[in-house]
mmCIF file of N, CA and C in Angstrom:
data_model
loop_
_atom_site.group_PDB
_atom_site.id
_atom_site.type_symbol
_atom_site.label_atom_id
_atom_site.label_comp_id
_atom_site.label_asym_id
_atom_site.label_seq_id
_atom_site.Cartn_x
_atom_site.Cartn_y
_atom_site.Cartn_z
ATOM 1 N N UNK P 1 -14.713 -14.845 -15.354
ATOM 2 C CA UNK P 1 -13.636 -15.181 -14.443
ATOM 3 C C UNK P 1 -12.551 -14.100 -14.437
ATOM 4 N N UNK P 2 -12.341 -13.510 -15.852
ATOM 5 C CA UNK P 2 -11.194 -12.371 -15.745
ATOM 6 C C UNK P 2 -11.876 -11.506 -14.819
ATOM 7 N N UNK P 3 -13.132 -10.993 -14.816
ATOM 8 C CA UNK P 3 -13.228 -10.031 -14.633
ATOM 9 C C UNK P 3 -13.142 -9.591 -13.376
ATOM 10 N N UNK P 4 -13.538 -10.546 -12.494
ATOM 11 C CA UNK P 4 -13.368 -10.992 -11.096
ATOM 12 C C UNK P 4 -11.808 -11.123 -10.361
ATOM 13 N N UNK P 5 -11.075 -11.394 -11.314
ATOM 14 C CA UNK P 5 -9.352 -10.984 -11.341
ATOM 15 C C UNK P 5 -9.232 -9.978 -11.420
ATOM 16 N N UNK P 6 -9.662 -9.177 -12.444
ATOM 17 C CA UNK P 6 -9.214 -7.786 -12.318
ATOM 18 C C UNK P 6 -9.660 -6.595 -11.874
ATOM 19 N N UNK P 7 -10.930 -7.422 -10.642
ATOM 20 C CA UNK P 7 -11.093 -6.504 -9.506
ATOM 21 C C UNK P 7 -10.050 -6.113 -8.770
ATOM 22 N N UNK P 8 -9.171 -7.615 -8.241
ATOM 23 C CA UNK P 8 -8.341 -6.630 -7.276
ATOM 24 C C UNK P 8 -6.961 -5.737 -7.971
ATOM 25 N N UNK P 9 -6.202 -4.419 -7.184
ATOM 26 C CA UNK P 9 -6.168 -3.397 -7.486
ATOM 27 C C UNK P 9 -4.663 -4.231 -8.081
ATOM 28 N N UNK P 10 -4.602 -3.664 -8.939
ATOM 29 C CA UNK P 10 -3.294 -3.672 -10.010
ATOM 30 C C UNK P 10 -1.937 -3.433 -9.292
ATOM 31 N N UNK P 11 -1.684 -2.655 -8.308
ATOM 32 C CA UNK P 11 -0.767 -1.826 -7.905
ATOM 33 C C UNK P 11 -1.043 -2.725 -6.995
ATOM 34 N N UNK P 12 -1.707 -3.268 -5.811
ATOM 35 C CA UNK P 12 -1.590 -4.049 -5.075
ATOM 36 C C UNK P 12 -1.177 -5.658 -5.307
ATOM 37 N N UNK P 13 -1.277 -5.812 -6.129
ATOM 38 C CA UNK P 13 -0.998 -6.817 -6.567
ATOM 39 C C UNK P 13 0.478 -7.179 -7.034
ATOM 40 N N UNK P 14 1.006 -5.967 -7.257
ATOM 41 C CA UNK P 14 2.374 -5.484 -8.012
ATOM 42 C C UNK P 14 3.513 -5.574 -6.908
ATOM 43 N N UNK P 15 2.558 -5.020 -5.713
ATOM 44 C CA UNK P 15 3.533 -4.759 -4.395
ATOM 45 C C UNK P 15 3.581 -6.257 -3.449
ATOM 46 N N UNK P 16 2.343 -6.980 -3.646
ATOM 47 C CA UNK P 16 2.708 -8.326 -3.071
ATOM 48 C C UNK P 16 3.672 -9.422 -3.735
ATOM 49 N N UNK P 17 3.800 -8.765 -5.279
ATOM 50 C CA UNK P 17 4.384 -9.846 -5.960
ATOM 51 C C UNK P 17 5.739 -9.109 -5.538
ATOM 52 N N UNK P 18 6.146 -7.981 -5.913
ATOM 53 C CA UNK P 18 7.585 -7.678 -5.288
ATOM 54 C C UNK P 18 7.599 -7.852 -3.849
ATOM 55 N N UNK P 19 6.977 -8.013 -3.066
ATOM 56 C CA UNK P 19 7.653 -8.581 -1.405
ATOM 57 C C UNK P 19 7.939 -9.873 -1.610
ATOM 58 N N UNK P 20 6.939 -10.850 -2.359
ATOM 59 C CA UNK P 20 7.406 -12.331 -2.615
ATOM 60 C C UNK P 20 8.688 -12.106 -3.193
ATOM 61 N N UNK P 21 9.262 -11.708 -4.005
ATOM 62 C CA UNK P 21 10.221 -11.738 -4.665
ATOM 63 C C UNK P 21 11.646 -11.334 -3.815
ATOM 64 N N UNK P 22 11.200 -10.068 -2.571
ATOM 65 C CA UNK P 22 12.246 -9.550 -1.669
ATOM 66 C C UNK P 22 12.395 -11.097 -0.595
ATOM 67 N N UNK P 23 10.758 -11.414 -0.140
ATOM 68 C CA UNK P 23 11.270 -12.786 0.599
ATOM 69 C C UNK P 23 11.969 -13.855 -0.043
ATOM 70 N N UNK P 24 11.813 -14.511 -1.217
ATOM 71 C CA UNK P 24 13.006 -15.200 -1.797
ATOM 72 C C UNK P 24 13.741 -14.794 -1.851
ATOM 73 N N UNK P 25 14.647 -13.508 -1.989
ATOM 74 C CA UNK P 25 15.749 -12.940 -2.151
ATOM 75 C C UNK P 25 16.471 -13.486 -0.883
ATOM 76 N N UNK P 26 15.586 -13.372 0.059
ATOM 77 C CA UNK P 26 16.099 -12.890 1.589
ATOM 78 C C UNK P 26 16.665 -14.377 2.111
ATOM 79 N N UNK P 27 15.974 -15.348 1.500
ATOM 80 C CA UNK P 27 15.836 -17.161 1.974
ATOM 81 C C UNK P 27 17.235 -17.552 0.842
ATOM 82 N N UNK P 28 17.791 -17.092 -0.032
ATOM 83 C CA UNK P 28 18.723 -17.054 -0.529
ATOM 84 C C UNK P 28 20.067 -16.540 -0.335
ATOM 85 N N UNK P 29 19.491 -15.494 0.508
ATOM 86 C CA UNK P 29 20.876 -14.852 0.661
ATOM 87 C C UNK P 29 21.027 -15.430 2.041
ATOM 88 N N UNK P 30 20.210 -15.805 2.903
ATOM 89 C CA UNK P 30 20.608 -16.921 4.519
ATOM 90 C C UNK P 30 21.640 -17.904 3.620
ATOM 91 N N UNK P 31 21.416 -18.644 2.735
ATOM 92 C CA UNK P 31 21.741 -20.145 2.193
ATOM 93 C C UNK P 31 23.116 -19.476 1.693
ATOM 94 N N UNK P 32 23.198 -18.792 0.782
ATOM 95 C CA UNK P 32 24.477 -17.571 0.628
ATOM 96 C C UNK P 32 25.757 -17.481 2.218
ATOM 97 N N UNK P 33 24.840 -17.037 3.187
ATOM 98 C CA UNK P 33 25.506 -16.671 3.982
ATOM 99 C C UNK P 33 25.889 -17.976 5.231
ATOM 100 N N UNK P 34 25.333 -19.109 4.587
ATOM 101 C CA UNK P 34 25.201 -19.988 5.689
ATOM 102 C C UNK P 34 24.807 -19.844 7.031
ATOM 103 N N UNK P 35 23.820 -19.210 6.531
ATOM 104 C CA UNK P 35 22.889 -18.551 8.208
ATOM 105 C C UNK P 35 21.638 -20.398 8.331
ATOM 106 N N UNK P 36 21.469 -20.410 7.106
ATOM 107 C CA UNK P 36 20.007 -20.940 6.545
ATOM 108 C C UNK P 36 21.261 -22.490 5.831
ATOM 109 N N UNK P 37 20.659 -23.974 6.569
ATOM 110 C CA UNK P 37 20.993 -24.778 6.360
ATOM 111 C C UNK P 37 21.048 -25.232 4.839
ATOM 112 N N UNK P 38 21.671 -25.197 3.648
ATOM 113 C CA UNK P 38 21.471 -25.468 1.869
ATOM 114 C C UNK P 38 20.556 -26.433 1.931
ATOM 115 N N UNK P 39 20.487 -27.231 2.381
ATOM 116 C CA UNK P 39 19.454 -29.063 2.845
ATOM 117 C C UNK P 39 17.853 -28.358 3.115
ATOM 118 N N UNK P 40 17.896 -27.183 3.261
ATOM 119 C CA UNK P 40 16.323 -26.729 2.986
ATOM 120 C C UNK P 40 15.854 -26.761 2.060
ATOM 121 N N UNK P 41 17.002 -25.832 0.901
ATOM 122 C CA UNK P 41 15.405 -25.460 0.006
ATOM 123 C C UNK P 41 16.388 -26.531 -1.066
ATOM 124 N N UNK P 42 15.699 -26.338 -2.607
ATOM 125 C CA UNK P 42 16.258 -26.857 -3.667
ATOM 126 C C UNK P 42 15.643 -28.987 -3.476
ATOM 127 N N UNK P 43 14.718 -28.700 -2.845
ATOM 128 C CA UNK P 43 14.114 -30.246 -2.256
ATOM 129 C C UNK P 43 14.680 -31.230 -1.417
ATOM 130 N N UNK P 44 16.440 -30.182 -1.015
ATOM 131 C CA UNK P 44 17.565 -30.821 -0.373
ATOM 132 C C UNK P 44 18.495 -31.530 -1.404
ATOM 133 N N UNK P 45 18.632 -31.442 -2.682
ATOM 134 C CA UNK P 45 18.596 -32.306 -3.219
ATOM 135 C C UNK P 45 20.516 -31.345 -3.813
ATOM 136 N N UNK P 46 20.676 -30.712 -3.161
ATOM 137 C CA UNK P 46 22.114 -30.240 -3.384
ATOM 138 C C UNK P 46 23.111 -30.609 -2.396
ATOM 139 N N UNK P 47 23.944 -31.056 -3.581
ATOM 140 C CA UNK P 47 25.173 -32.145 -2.560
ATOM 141 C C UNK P 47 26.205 -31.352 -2.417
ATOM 142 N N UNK P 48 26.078 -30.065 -2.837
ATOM 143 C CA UNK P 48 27.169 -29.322 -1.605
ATOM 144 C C UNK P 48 26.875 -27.878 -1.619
ATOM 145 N N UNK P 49 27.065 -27.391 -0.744
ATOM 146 C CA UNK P 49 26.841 -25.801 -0.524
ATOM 147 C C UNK P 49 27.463 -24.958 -1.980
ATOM 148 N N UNK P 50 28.378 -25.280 -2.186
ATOM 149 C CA UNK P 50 29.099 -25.085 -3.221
ATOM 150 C C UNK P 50 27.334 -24.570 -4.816
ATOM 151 N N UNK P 51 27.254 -25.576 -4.626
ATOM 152 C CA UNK P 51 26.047 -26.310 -5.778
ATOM 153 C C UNK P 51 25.226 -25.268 -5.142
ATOM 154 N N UNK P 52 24.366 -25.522 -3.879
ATOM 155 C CA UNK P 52 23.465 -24.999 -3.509
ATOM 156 C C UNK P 52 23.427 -23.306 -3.718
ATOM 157 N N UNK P 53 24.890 -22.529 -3.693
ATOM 158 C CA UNK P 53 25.131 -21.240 -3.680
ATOM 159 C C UNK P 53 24.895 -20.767 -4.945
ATOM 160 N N UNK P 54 25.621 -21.539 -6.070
ATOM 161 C CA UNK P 54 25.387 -21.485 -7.334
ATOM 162 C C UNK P 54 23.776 -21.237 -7.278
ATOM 163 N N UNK P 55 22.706 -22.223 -7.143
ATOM 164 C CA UNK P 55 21.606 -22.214 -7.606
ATOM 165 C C UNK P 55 21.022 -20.897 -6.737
ATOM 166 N N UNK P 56 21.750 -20.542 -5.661
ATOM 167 C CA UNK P 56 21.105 -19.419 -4.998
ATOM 168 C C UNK P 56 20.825 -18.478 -5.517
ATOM 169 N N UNK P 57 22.302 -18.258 -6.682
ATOM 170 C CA UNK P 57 22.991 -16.679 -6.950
ATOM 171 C C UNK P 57 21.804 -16.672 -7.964
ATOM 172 N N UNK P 58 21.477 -17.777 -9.267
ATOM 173 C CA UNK P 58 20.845 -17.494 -10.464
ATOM 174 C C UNK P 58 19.589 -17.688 -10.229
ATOM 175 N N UNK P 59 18.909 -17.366 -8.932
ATOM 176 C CA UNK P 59 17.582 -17.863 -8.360
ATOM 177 C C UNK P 59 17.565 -15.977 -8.097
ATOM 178 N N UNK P 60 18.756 -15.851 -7.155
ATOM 179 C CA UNK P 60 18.584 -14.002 -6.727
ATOM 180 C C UNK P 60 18.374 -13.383 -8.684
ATOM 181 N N UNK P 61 19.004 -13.137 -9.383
ATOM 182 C CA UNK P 61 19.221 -12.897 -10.698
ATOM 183 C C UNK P 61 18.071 -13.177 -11.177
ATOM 184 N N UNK P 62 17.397 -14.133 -11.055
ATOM 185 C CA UNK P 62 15.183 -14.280 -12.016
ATOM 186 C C UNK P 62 14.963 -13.684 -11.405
ATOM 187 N N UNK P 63 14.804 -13.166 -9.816
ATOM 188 C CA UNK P 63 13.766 -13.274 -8.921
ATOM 189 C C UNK P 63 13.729 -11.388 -9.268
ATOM 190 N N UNK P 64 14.778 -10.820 -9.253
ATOM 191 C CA UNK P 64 15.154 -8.886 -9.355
ATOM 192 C C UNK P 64 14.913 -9.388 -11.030
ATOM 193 N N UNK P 65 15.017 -9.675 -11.729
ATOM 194 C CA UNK P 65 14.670 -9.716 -12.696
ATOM 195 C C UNK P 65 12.889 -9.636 -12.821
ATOM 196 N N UNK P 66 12.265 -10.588 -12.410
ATOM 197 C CA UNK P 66 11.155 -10.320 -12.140
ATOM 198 C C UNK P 66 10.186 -9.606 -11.560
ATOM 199 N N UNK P 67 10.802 -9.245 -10.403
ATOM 200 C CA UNK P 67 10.033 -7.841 -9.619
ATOM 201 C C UNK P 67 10.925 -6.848 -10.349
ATOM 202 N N UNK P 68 11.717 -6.455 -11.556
ATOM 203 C CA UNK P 68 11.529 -5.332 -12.407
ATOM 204 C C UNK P 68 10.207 -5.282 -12.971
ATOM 205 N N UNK P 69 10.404 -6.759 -13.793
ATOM 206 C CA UNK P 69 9.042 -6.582 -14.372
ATOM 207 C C UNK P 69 7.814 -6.393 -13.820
ATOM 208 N N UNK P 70 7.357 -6.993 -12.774
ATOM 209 C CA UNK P 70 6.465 -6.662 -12.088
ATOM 210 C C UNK P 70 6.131 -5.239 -11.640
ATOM 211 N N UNK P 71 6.858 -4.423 -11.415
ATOM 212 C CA UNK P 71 7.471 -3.572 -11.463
ATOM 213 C C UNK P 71 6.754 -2.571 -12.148
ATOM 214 N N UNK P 72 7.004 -2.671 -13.622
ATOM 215 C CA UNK P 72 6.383 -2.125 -14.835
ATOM 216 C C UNK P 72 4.833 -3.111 -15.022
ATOM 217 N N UNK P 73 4.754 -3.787 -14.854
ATOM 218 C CA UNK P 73 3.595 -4.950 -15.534
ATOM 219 C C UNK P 73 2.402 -4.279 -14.253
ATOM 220 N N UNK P 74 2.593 -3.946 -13.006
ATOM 221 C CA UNK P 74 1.901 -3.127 -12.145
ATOM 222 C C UNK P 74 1.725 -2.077 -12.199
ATOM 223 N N UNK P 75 2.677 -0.881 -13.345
ATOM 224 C CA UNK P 75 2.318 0.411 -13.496
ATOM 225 C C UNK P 75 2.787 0.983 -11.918
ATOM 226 N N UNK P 76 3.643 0.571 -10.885
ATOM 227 C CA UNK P 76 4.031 0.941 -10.127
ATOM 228 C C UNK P 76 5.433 2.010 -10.567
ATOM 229 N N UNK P 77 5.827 1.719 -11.456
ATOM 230 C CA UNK P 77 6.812 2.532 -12.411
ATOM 231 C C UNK P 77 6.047 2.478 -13.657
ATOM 232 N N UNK P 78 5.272 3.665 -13.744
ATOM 233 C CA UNK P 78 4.824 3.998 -15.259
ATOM 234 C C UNK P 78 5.643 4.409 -15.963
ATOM 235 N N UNK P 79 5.169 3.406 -17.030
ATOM 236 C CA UNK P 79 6.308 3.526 -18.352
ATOM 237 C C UNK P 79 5.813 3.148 -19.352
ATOM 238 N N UNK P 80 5.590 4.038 -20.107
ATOM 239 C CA UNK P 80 4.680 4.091 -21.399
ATOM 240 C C UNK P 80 5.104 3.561 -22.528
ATOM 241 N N UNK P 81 4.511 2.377 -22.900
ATOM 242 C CA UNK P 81 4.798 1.349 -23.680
ATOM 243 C C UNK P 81 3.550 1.290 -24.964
ATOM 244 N N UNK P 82 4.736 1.399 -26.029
ATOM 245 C CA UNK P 82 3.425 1.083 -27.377
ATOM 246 C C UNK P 82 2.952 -0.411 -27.436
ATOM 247 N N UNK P 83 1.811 -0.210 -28.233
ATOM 248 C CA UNK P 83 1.071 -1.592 -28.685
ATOM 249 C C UNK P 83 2.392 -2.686 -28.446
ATOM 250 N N UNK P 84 3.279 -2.665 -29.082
ATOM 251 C CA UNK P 84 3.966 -4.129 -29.456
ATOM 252 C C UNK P 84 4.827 -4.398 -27.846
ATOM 253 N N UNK P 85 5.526 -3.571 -27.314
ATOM 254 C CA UNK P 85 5.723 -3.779 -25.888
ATOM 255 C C UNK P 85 4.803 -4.289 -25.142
ATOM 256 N N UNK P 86 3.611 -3.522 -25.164
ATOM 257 C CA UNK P 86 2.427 -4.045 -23.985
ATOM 258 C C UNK P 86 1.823 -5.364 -24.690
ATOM 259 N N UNK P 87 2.096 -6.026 -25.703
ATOM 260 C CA UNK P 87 1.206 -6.813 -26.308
ATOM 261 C C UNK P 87 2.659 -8.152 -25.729
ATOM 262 N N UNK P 88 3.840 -7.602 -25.910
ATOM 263 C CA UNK P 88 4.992 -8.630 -25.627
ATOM 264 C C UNK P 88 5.225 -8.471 -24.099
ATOM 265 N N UNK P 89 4.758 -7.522 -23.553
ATOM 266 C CA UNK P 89 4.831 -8.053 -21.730
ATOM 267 C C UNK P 89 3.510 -9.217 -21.286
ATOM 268 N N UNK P 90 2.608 -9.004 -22.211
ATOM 269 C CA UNK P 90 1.421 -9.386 -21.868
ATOM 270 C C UNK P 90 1.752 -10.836 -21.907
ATOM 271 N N UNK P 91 2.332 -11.287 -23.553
ATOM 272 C CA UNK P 91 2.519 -12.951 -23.451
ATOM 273 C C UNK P 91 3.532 -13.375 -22.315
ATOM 274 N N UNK P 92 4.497 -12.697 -22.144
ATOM 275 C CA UNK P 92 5.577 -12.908 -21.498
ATOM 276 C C UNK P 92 5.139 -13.427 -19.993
ATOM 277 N N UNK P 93 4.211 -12.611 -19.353
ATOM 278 C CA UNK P 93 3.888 -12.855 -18.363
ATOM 279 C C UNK P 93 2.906 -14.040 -17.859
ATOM 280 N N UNK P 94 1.960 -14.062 -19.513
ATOM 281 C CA UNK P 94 0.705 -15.012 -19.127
ATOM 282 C C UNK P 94 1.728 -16.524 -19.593
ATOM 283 N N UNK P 95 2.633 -16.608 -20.308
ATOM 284 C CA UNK P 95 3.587 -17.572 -20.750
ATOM 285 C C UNK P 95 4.592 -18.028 -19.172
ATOM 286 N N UNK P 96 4.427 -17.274 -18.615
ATOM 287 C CA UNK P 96 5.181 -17.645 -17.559
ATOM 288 C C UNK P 96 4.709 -18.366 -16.450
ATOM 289 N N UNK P 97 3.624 -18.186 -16.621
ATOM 290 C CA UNK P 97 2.076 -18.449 -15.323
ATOM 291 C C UNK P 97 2.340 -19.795 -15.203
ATOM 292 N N UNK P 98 2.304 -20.916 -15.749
ATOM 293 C CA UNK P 98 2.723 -22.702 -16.106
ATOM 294 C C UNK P 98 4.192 -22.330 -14.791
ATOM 295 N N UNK P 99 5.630 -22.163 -15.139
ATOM 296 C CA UNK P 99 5.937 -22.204 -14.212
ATOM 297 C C UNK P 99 6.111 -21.682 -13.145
ATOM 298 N N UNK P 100 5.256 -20.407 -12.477
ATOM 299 C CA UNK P 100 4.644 -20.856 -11.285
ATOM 300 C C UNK P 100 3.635 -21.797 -10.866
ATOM 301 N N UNK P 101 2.855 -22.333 -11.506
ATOM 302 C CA UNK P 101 2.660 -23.695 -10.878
ATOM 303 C C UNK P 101 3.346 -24.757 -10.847
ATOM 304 N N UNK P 102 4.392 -25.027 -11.889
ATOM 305 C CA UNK P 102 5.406 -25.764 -11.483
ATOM 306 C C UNK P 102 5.630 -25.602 -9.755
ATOM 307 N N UNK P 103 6.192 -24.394 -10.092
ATOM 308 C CA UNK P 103 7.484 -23.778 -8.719
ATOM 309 C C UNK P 103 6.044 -24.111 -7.435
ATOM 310 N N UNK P 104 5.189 -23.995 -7.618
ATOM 311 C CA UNK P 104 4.178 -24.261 -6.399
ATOM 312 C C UNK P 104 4.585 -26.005 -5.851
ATOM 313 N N UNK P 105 3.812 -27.326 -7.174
ATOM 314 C CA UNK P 105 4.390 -27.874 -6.739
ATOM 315 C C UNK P 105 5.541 -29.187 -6.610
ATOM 316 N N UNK P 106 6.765 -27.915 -7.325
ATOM 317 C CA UNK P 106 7.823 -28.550 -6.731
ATOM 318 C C UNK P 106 8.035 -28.180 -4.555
ATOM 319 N N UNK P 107 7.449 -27.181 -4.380
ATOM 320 C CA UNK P 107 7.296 -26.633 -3.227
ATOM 321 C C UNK P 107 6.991 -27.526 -2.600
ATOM 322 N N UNK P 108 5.922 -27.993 -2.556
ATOM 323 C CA UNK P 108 4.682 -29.228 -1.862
ATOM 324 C C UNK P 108 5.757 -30.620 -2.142
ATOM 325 N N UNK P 109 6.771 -31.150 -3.124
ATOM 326 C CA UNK P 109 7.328 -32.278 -3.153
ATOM 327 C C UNK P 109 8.821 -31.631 -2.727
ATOM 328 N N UNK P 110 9.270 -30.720 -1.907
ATOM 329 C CA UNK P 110 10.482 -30.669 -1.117
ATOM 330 C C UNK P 110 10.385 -30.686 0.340
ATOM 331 N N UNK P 111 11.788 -30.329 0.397
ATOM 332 C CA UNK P 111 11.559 -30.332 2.224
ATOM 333 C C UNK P 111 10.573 -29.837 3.139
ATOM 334 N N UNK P 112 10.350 -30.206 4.380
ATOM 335 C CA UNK P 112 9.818 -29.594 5.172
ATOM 336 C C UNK P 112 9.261 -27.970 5.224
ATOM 337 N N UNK P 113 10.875 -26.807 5.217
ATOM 338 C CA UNK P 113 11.196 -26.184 4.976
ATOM 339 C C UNK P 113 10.076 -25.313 4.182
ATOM 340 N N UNK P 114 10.391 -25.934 3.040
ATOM 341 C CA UNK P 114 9.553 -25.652 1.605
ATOM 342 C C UNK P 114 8.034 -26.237 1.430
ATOM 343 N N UNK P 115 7.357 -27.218 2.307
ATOM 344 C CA UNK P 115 6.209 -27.286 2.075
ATOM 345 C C UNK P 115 5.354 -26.398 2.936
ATOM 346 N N UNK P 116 5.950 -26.206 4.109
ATOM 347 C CA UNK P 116 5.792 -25.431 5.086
ATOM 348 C C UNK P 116 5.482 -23.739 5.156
ATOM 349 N N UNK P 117 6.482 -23.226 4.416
ATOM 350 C CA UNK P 117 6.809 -22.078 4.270
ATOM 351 C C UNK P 117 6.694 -21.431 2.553
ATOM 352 N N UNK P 118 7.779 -22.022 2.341
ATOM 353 C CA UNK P 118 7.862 -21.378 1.115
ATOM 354 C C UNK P 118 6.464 -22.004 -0.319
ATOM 355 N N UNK P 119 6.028 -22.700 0.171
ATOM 356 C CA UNK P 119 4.291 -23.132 -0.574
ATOM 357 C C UNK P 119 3.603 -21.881 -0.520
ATOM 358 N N UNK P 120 3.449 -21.525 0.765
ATOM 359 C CA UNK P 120 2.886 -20.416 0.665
ATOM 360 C C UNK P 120 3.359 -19.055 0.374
ATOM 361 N N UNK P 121 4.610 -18.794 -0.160
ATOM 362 C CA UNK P 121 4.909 -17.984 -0.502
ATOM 363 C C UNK P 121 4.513 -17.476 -2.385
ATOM 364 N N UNK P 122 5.059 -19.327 -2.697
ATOM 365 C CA UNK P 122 4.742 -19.560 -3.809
ATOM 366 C C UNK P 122 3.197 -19.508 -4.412
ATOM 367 N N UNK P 123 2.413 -19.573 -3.903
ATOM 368 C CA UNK P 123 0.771 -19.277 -3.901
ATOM 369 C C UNK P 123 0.291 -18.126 -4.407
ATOM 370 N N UNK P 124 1.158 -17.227 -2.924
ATOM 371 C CA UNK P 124 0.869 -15.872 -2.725
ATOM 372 C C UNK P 124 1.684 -15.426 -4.320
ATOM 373 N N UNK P 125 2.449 -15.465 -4.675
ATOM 374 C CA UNK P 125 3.289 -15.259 -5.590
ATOM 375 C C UNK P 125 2.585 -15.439 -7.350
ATOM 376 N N UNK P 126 1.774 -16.601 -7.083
ATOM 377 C CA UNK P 126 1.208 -16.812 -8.498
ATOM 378 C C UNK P 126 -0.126 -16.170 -8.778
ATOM 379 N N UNK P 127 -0.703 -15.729 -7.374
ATOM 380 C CA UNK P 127 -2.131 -15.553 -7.349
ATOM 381 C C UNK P 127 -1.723 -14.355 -7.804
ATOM 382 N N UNK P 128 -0.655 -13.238 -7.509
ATOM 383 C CA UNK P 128 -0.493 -11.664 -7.294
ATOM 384 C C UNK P 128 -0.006 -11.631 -8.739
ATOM 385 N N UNK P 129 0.929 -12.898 -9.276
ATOM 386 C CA UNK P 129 1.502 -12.549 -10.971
ATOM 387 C C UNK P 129 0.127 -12.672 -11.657
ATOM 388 N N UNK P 130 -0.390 -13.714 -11.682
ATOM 389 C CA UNK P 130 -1.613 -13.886 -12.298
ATOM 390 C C UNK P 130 -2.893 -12.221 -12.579
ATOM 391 N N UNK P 131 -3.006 -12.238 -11.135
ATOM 392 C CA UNK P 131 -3.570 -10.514 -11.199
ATOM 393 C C UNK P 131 -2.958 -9.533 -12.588
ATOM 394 N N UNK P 132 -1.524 -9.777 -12.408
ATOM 395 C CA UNK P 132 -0.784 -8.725 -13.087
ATOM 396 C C UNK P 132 -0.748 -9.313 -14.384
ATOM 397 N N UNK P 133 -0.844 -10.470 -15.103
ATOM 398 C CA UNK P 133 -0.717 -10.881 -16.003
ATOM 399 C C UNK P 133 -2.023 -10.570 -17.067
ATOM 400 N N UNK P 134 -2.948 -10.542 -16.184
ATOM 401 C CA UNK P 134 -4.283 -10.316 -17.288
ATOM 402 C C UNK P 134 -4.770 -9.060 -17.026
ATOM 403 N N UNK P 135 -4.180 -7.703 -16.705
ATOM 404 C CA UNK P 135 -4.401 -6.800 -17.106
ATOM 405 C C UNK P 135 -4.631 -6.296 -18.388
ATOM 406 N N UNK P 136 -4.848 -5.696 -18.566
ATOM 407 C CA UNK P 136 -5.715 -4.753 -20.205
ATOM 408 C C UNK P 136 -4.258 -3.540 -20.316
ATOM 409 N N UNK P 137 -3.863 -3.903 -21.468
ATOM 410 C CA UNK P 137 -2.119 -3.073 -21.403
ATOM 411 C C UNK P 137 -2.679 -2.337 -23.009
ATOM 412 N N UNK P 138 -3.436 -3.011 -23.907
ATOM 413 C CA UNK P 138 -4.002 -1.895 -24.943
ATOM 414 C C UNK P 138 -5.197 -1.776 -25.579
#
């Protein structure tokens, strides 16, 4: 089964997971800007913009946090890492894999919005970390 994962290309995989990460950015910063109704995402379940902005800002903050890593974990920025780095990106990432399926589906039990759209973002998102997670780092 890995092996069949780690057909597809590493670097491609690196670059779909950072566009997922630029499109959440982007669905955050609408809700930010009150372009994008707060009652979309978060399952609707934020009782004031106020709240909703908050959860925006520390949602933007994982998300660039994560397409760093992805980042490096794709070798799209090579950066030469000994045994104990590549052995601690490795758990880090395969440890993380659980909540993206969470985040999938809390997707599928929110709004419209979010079962609609952002499900499939979230998909695309776990299938491309997953790729990157079981790479061979030593």
């Amino acid at each position: 089964m890995l092996d069949k994962i780690r057909k597809i290309n590493i670097k491609k995989a690196g670059v779909c997971s950072v566009t997922i990460g630029v499109i959440n950015i982007i669905v955050h910063i609408l809700i930010i800007t009150q372009t994008m109704p707060y009652t979309w995402v978060n399952g609707g379940r934020s009782v004031s913009y106020e709240l909703a902005r908050q959860t925006s800002l520390s949602s933007i903050y994982i998300t660039i946090f994560n397409i760093i890593i992805a980042l490096i974990a794709s070798k799209i920025i090579p950066l030469k890492m000994n045994k104990f780095w590549s052995k601690f990106l490795t758990i880090f990432l395969v440890v993380t894999l659980p909540l993206g399926l969470i985040g999938i589906g809390e997707q599928f039990l929110g709004t419209i919005f979010e079962k609609c759209c952002m499900s499939i973002v979230a998909i695309i998102g776990f299938l491309s970390d997953t790729r990157i997670a079981v790479e061979k780092r030593w």
